[in-house]
PDB file of C-alpha atoms in Angstrom:
ATOM      1  CA  UNK A   1     -13.894   2.466  23.547  1.00 33.00           C
ATOM      2  CA  UNK A   2     -16.022   4.492  25.892  1.00 38.00           C
ATOM      3  CA  UNK A   3     -19.090   2.910  27.357  1.00 45.00           C
ATOM      4  CA  UNK A   4     -21.798   4.255  29.605  1.00 48.00           C
ATOM      5  CA  UNK A   5     -23.964   2.165  31.847  1.00 53.00           C
ATOM      6  CA  UNK A   6     -27.593   1.149  31.735  1.00 64.00           C
ATOM      7  CA  UNK A   7     -29.794  -0.349  34.449  1.00 64.00           C
ATOM      8  CA  UNK A   8     -33.079  -2.200  34.610  1.00 61.00           C
ATOM      9  CA  UNK A   9     -35.034  -3.373  37.621  1.00 54.00           C
ATOM     10  CA  UNK A  10     -35.885  -7.102  37.495  1.00 56.00           C
ATOM     11  CA  UNK A  11     -39.510  -8.157  37.869  1.00 54.00           C
ATOM     12  CA  UNK A  12     -40.551  -8.480  41.514  1.00 55.00           C
ATOM     13  CA  UNK A  13     -40.545 -11.916  43.096  1.00 54.00           C
ATOM     14  CA  UNK A  14     -44.099 -13.207  42.614  1.00 54.00           C
ATOM     15  CA  UNK A  15     -43.820 -15.371  45.719  1.00 54.00           C
ATOM     16  CA  UNK A  16     -43.971 -12.195  47.806  1.00 53.00           C
ATOM     17  CA  UNK A  17     -40.666 -12.844  49.574  1.00 55.00           C
ATOM     18  CA  UNK A  18     -38.558  -9.916  50.777  1.00 55.00           C
ATOM     19  CA  UNK A  19     -37.898  -6.572  49.171  1.00 54.00           C
ATOM     20  CA  UNK A  20     -37.705  -5.734  45.499  1.00 53.00           C
ATOM     21  CA  UNK A  21     -34.580  -7.038  43.762  1.00 57.00           C
ATOM     22  CA  UNK A  22     -31.703  -4.648  43.095  1.00 60.00           C
ATOM     23  CA  UNK A  23     -31.451  -3.226  39.579  1.00 60.00           C
ATOM     24  CA  UNK A  24     -29.169  -5.026  37.157  1.00 68.00           C
ATOM     25  CA  UNK A  25     -26.734  -2.709  35.373  1.00 75.00           C
ATOM     26  CA  UNK A  26     -24.532  -3.402  32.366  1.00 74.00           C
ATOM     27  CA  UNK A  27     -21.670  -1.637  30.636  1.00 72.00           C
ATOM     28  CA  UNK A  28     -20.210  -3.004  27.422  1.00 65.00           C
ATOM     29  CA  UNK A  29     -16.521  -3.429  28.136  1.00 70.00           C
ATOM     30  CA  UNK A  30     -14.738  -5.684  25.638  1.00 68.00           C
ATOM     31  CA  UNK A  31     -16.483  -6.032  22.306  1.00 65.00           C
ATOM     32  CA  UNK A  32     -15.979  -9.365  20.604  1.00 65.00           C
ATOM     33  CA  UNK A  33     -12.585  -8.865  19.036  1.00 63.00           C
ATOM     34  CA  UNK A  34     -10.394 -10.931  16.797  1.00 59.00           C
ATOM     35  CA  UNK A  35      -7.076 -10.385  18.550  1.00 59.00           C
ATOM     36  CA  UNK A  36      -3.869 -10.840  16.609  1.00 61.00           C
ATOM     37  CA  UNK A  37      -0.629  -9.571  18.133  1.00 59.00           C
ATOM     38  CA  UNK A  38      -1.805  -6.246  19.507  1.00 59.00           C
ATOM     39  CA  UNK A  39       1.033  -4.796  21.583  1.00 57.00           C
ATOM     40  CA  UNK A  40      -0.956  -4.335  24.795  1.00 65.00           C
ATOM     41  CA  UNK A  41      -3.561  -7.035  24.214  1.00 74.00           C
ATOM     42  CA  UNK A  42      -7.251  -6.373  23.722  1.00 79.00           C
ATOM     43  CA  UNK A  43      -8.768  -3.806  26.009  1.00 82.00           C
ATOM     44  CA  UNK A  44     -11.245  -1.009  26.387  1.00 84.00           C
ATOM     45  CA  UNK A  45     -11.647   2.329  28.100  1.00 88.00           C
ATOM     46  CA  UNK A  46     -14.985   2.656  29.824  1.00 88.00           C
ATOM     47  CA  UNK A  47     -16.802   5.408  31.627  1.00 89.00           C
ATOM     48  CA  UNK A  48     -19.249   4.515  34.388  1.00 91.00           C
ATOM     49  CA  UNK A  49     -21.883   7.192  34.879  1.00 90.00           C
ATOM     50  CA  UNK A  50     -22.543   5.849  38.367  1.00 90.00           C
ATOM     51  CA  UNK A  51     -20.927   3.388  40.784  1.00 91.00           C
ATOM     52  CA  UNK A  52     -21.390  -0.347  40.177  1.00 90.00           C
ATOM     53  CA  UNK A  53     -21.972  -2.481  43.263  1.00 93.00           C
ATOM     54  CA  UNK A  54     -21.083  -6.183  43.121  1.00 94.00           C
ATOM     55  CA  UNK A  55     -19.540  -5.729  39.673  1.00 94.00           C
ATOM     56  CA  UNK A  56     -18.695  -8.824  37.652  1.00 94.00           C
ATOM     57  CA  UNK A  57     -17.103  -9.251  34.237  1.00 94.00           C
ATOM     58  CA  UNK A  58     -18.954 -11.715  31.985  1.00 94.00           C
ATOM     59  CA  UNK A  59     -15.963 -12.977  29.966  1.00 95.00           C
ATOM     60  CA  UNK A  60     -15.585 -15.318  26.982  1.00 94.00           C
ATOM     61  CA  UNK A  61     -12.248 -16.243  25.406  1.00 94.00           C
ATOM     62  CA  UNK A  62     -11.389 -18.774  22.679  1.00 94.00           C
ATOM     63  CA  UNK A  63      -8.006 -19.464  21.044  1.00 92.00           C
ATOM     64  CA  UNK A  64      -7.735 -20.257  17.341  1.00 89.00           C
ATOM     65  CA  UNK A  65      -5.222 -21.067  14.643  1.00 86.00           C
ATOM     66  CA  UNK A  66      -1.852 -22.630  14.305  1.00 78.00           C
ATOM     67  CA  UNK A  67      -1.138 -26.292  13.891  1.00 74.00           C
ATOM     68  CA  UNK A  68       0.425 -28.479  16.561  1.00 76.00           C
ATOM     69  CA  UNK A  69       1.834 -25.513  18.498  1.00 81.00           C
ATOM     70  CA  UNK A  70      -0.949 -23.028  17.722  1.00 85.00           C
ATOM     71  CA  UNK A  71      -2.950 -21.279  20.415  1.00 89.00           C
ATOM     72  CA  UNK A  72      -5.993 -23.342  19.455  1.00 90.00           C
ATOM     73  CA  UNK A  73      -4.242 -26.490  20.706  1.00 90.00           C
ATOM     74  CA  UNK A  74      -1.879 -25.202  23.433  1.00 91.00           C
ATOM     75  CA  UNK A  75      -3.204 -23.997  26.817  1.00 94.00           C
ATOM     76  CA  UNK A  76      -2.512 -20.272  27.317  1.00 93.00           C
ATOM     77  CA  UNK A  77      -3.096 -18.192  30.442  1.00 95.00           C
ATOM     78  CA  UNK A  78      -5.542 -15.293  30.134  1.00 95.00           C
ATOM     79  CA  UNK A  79      -4.822 -12.444  32.556  1.00 95.00           C
ATOM     80  CA  UNK A  80      -7.480  -9.786  33.112  1.00 95.00           C
ATOM     81  CA  UNK A  81      -6.400  -6.365  34.391  1.00 95.00           C
ATOM     82  CA  UNK A  82      -8.571  -3.539  35.679  1.00 96.00           C
ATOM     83  CA  UNK A  83      -6.884  -0.133  35.786  1.00 96.00           C
ATOM     84  CA  UNK A  84      -3.485  -1.823  35.375  1.00 95.00           C
ATOM     85  CA  UNK A  85      -3.924  -4.292  38.256  1.00 97.00           C
ATOM     86  CA  UNK A  86      -4.405  -8.031  37.778  1.00 98.00           C
ATOM     87  CA  UNK A  87      -7.861  -9.077  38.956  1.00 98.00           C
ATOM     88  CA  UNK A  88      -8.039 -12.633  37.592  1.00 98.00           C
ATOM     89  CA  UNK A  89      -6.131 -15.190  35.550  1.00 98.00           C
ATOM     90  CA  UNK A  90      -7.001 -18.647  34.282  1.00 98.00           C
ATOM     91  CA  UNK A  91      -6.282 -21.067  31.443  1.00 98.00           C
ATOM     92  CA  UNK A  92      -9.378 -21.468  29.229  1.00 97.00           C
ATOM     93  CA  UNK A  93      -9.307 -25.093  28.082  1.00 97.00           C
ATOM     94  CA  UNK A  94     -11.744 -27.804  26.960  1.00 95.00           C
ATOM     95  CA  UNK A  95     -10.834 -31.495  27.237  1.00 94.00           C
ATOM     96  CA  UNK A  96     -14.263 -32.909  26.415  1.00 92.00           C
ATOM     97  CA  UNK A  97     -14.293 -32.294  22.655  1.00 88.00           C
ATOM     98  CA  UNK A  98     -14.307 -36.022  21.794  1.00 83.00           C
ATOM     99  CA  UNK A  99     -17.753 -36.294  23.375  1.00 85.00           C
ATOM    100  CA  UNK A 100     -19.158 -34.229  20.502  1.00 79.00           C
ATOM    101  CA  UNK A 101     -17.904 -36.400  17.602  1.00 75.00           C
ATOM    102  CA  UNK A 102     -21.425 -37.670  17.002  1.00 74.00           C
ATOM    103  CA  UNK A 103     -22.384 -34.091  16.100  1.00 72.00           C
ATOM    104  CA  UNK A 104     -19.281 -33.594  13.902  1.00 68.00           C
ATOM    105  CA  UNK A 105     -18.918 -36.869  11.922  1.00 65.00           C
ATOM    106  CA  UNK A 106     -16.962 -35.237   9.078  1.00 65.00           C
ATOM    107  CA  UNK A 107     -14.798 -32.899  11.150  1.00 67.00           C
ATOM    108  CA  UNK A 108     -11.336 -33.527   9.717  1.00 67.00           C
ATOM    109  CA  UNK A 109     -11.083 -37.312  10.055  1.00 69.00           C
ATOM    110  CA  UNK A 110      -7.502 -38.612  10.092  1.00 72.00           C
ATOM    111  CA  UNK A 111      -6.084 -41.983   8.937  1.00 75.00           C
ATOM    112  CA  UNK A 112      -5.452 -43.084  12.548  1.00 78.00           C
ATOM    113  CA  UNK A 113      -9.186 -42.870  13.408  1.00 71.00           C
ATOM    114  CA  UNK A 114      -8.916 -39.583  15.281  1.00 74.00           C
ATOM    115  CA  UNK A 115     -11.126 -36.692  14.229  1.00 76.00           C
ATOM    116  CA  UNK A 116     -10.214 -33.041  14.482  1.00 76.00           C
ATOM    117  CA  UNK A 117     -13.277 -32.548  16.674  1.00 79.00           C
ATOM    118  CA  UNK A 118     -11.775 -34.978  19.261  1.00 83.00           C
ATOM    119  CA  UNK A 119      -8.788 -32.756  20.040  1.00 85.00           C
ATOM    120  CA  UNK A 120      -8.786 -30.582  23.188  1.00 91.00           C
ATOM    121  CA  UNK A 121      -8.875 -26.858  22.475  1.00 92.00           C
ATOM    122  CA  UNK A 122      -8.564 -23.370  23.945  1.00 95.00           C
ATOM    123  CA  UNK A 123     -12.041 -23.098  25.471  1.00 96.00           C
ATOM    124  CA  UNK A 124     -14.151 -24.361  22.581  1.00 93.00           C
ATOM    125  CA  UNK A 125     -15.078 -27.566  20.781  1.00 90.00           C
ATOM    126  CA  UNK A 126     -16.439 -27.772  17.210  1.00 85.00           C
ATOM    127  CA  UNK A 127     -20.230 -27.660  17.290  1.00 80.00           C
ATOM    128  CA  UNK A 128     -20.625 -26.391  20.858  1.00 86.00           C
ATOM    129  CA  UNK A 129     -21.393 -23.110  22.567  1.00 90.00           C
ATOM    130  CA  UNK A 130     -18.732 -21.473  24.727  1.00 94.00           C
ATOM    131  CA  UNK A 131     -20.099 -20.482  28.107  1.00 94.00           C
ATOM    132  CA  UNK A 132     -18.894 -17.311  29.835  1.00 96.00           C
ATOM    133  CA  UNK A 133     -17.148 -17.174  33.168  1.00 96.00           C
ATOM    134  CA  UNK A 134     -18.016 -14.495  35.721  1.00 96.00           C
ATOM    135  CA  UNK A 135     -15.156 -12.612  37.377  1.00 97.00           C
ATOM    136  CA  UNK A 136     -15.923 -10.754  40.609  1.00 97.00           C
ATOM    137  CA  UNK A 137     -14.620  -7.168  40.563  1.00 96.00           C
ATOM    138  CA  UNK A 138     -16.178  -5.840  43.785  1.00 96.00           C
ATOM    139  CA  UNK A 139     -17.539  -2.298  43.859  1.00 96.00           C
ATOM    140  CA  UNK A 140     -16.445   0.098  41.092  1.00 95.00           C
ATOM    141  CA  UNK A 141     -16.536   3.873  41.441  1.00 96.00           C
ATOM    142  CA  UNK A 142     -18.103   6.106  38.828  1.00 94.00           C
ATOM    143  CA  UNK A 143     -15.632   7.498  36.300  1.00 95.00           C
ATOM    144  CA  UNK A 144     -12.985   6.230  33.892  1.00 95.00           C
ATOM    145  CA  UNK A 145     -11.639   2.673  33.988  1.00 95.00           C
ATOM    146  CA  UNK A 146      -9.480   0.529  31.690  1.00 93.00           C
ATOM    147  CA  UNK A 147      -9.985  -3.207  31.167  1.00 91.00           C
ATOM    148  CA  UNK A 148      -7.123  -5.128  29.521  1.00 90.00           C
ATOM    149  CA  UNK A 149      -6.551  -8.794  28.654  1.00 92.00           C
ATOM    150  CA  UNK A 150      -3.093 -10.345  28.282  1.00 91.00           C
ATOM    151  CA  UNK A 151      -2.629 -13.615  26.403  1.00 91.00           C
ATOM    152  CA  UNK A 152       0.849 -14.781  25.309  1.00 87.00           C
ATOM    153  CA  UNK A 153       0.404 -15.717  21.654  1.00 82.00           C
ATOM    154  CA  UNK A 154       2.372 -18.508  20.048  1.00 77.00           C
ATOM    155  CA  UNK A 155       4.704 -17.992  17.079  1.00 76.00           C
ATOM    156  CA  UNK A 156       3.670 -18.361  13.438  1.00 77.00           C
ATOM    157  CA  UNK A 157       3.971 -21.838  11.945  1.00 79.00           C
ATOM    158  CA  UNK A 158       4.669 -21.308   8.261  1.00 79.00           C
ATOM    159  CA  UNK A 159       1.602 -19.536   6.905  1.00 81.00           C
ATOM    160  CA  UNK A 160      -0.490 -20.378   9.965  1.00 80.00           C
ATOM    161  CA  UNK A 161      -0.894 -17.954  12.871  1.00 81.00           C
ATOM    162  CA  UNK A 162      -2.657 -17.861  16.230  1.00 84.00           C
ATOM    163  CA  UNK A 163      -5.473 -15.524  17.266  1.00 84.00           C
ATOM    164  CA  UNK A 164      -8.029 -15.087  20.059  1.00 87.00           C
ATOM    165  CA  UNK A 165     -11.680 -14.070  20.172  1.00 89.00           C
ATOM    166  CA  UNK A 166     -12.460 -12.303  23.447  1.00 90.00           C
ATOM    167  CA  UNK A 167     -15.508 -10.458  24.730  1.00 89.00           C
ATOM    168  CA  UNK A 168     -16.671  -9.095  28.048  1.00 90.00           C
ATOM    169  CA  UNK A 169     -19.618  -7.285  29.570  1.00 90.00           C
ATOM    170  CA  UNK A 170     -19.572  -5.593  32.957  1.00 91.00           C
ATOM    171  CA  UNK A 171     -22.643  -6.396  35.066  1.00 91.00           C
ATOM    172  CA  UNK A 172     -23.565  -5.193  38.532  1.00 88.00           C
ATOM    173  CA  UNK A 173     -26.054  -3.287  40.644  1.00 88.00           C
TER     174      UNK A 173
END
């Protein structure tokens, strides 16, 4: 995927403090993709028409599928690479899903009193929004770049398989 950049200047501070804010620029990097066993992992080629100062990747990742050993229920490290070099890694994981049972009263209730919505998951809980994380990338030069994500996917369990939804937007000045 090739992506250019676009900028907008934020509204001036109405309190009259300091100089005008720097423009905010974006470049669409990783479209929301349903990732299932791609050899290199999800990624995108992007072209920056101009340099990006203070670049950050706005990144969202959620694991899905499988049963007991599926990526939805097993913590997996996400590694983000820029131009082949690791820039960030983390394990996207939510342990607060049980707090949302009130909003999911019929979410796969089991005989032992546990509900499916109670179980910790790979960065999402049934009925909630998944917030992005922001990854600092520093200053990026104009030209071609490649963003790649690596996530070790778990094996199939019978007819069930694991997958990931990932998306990212490059923001900067």
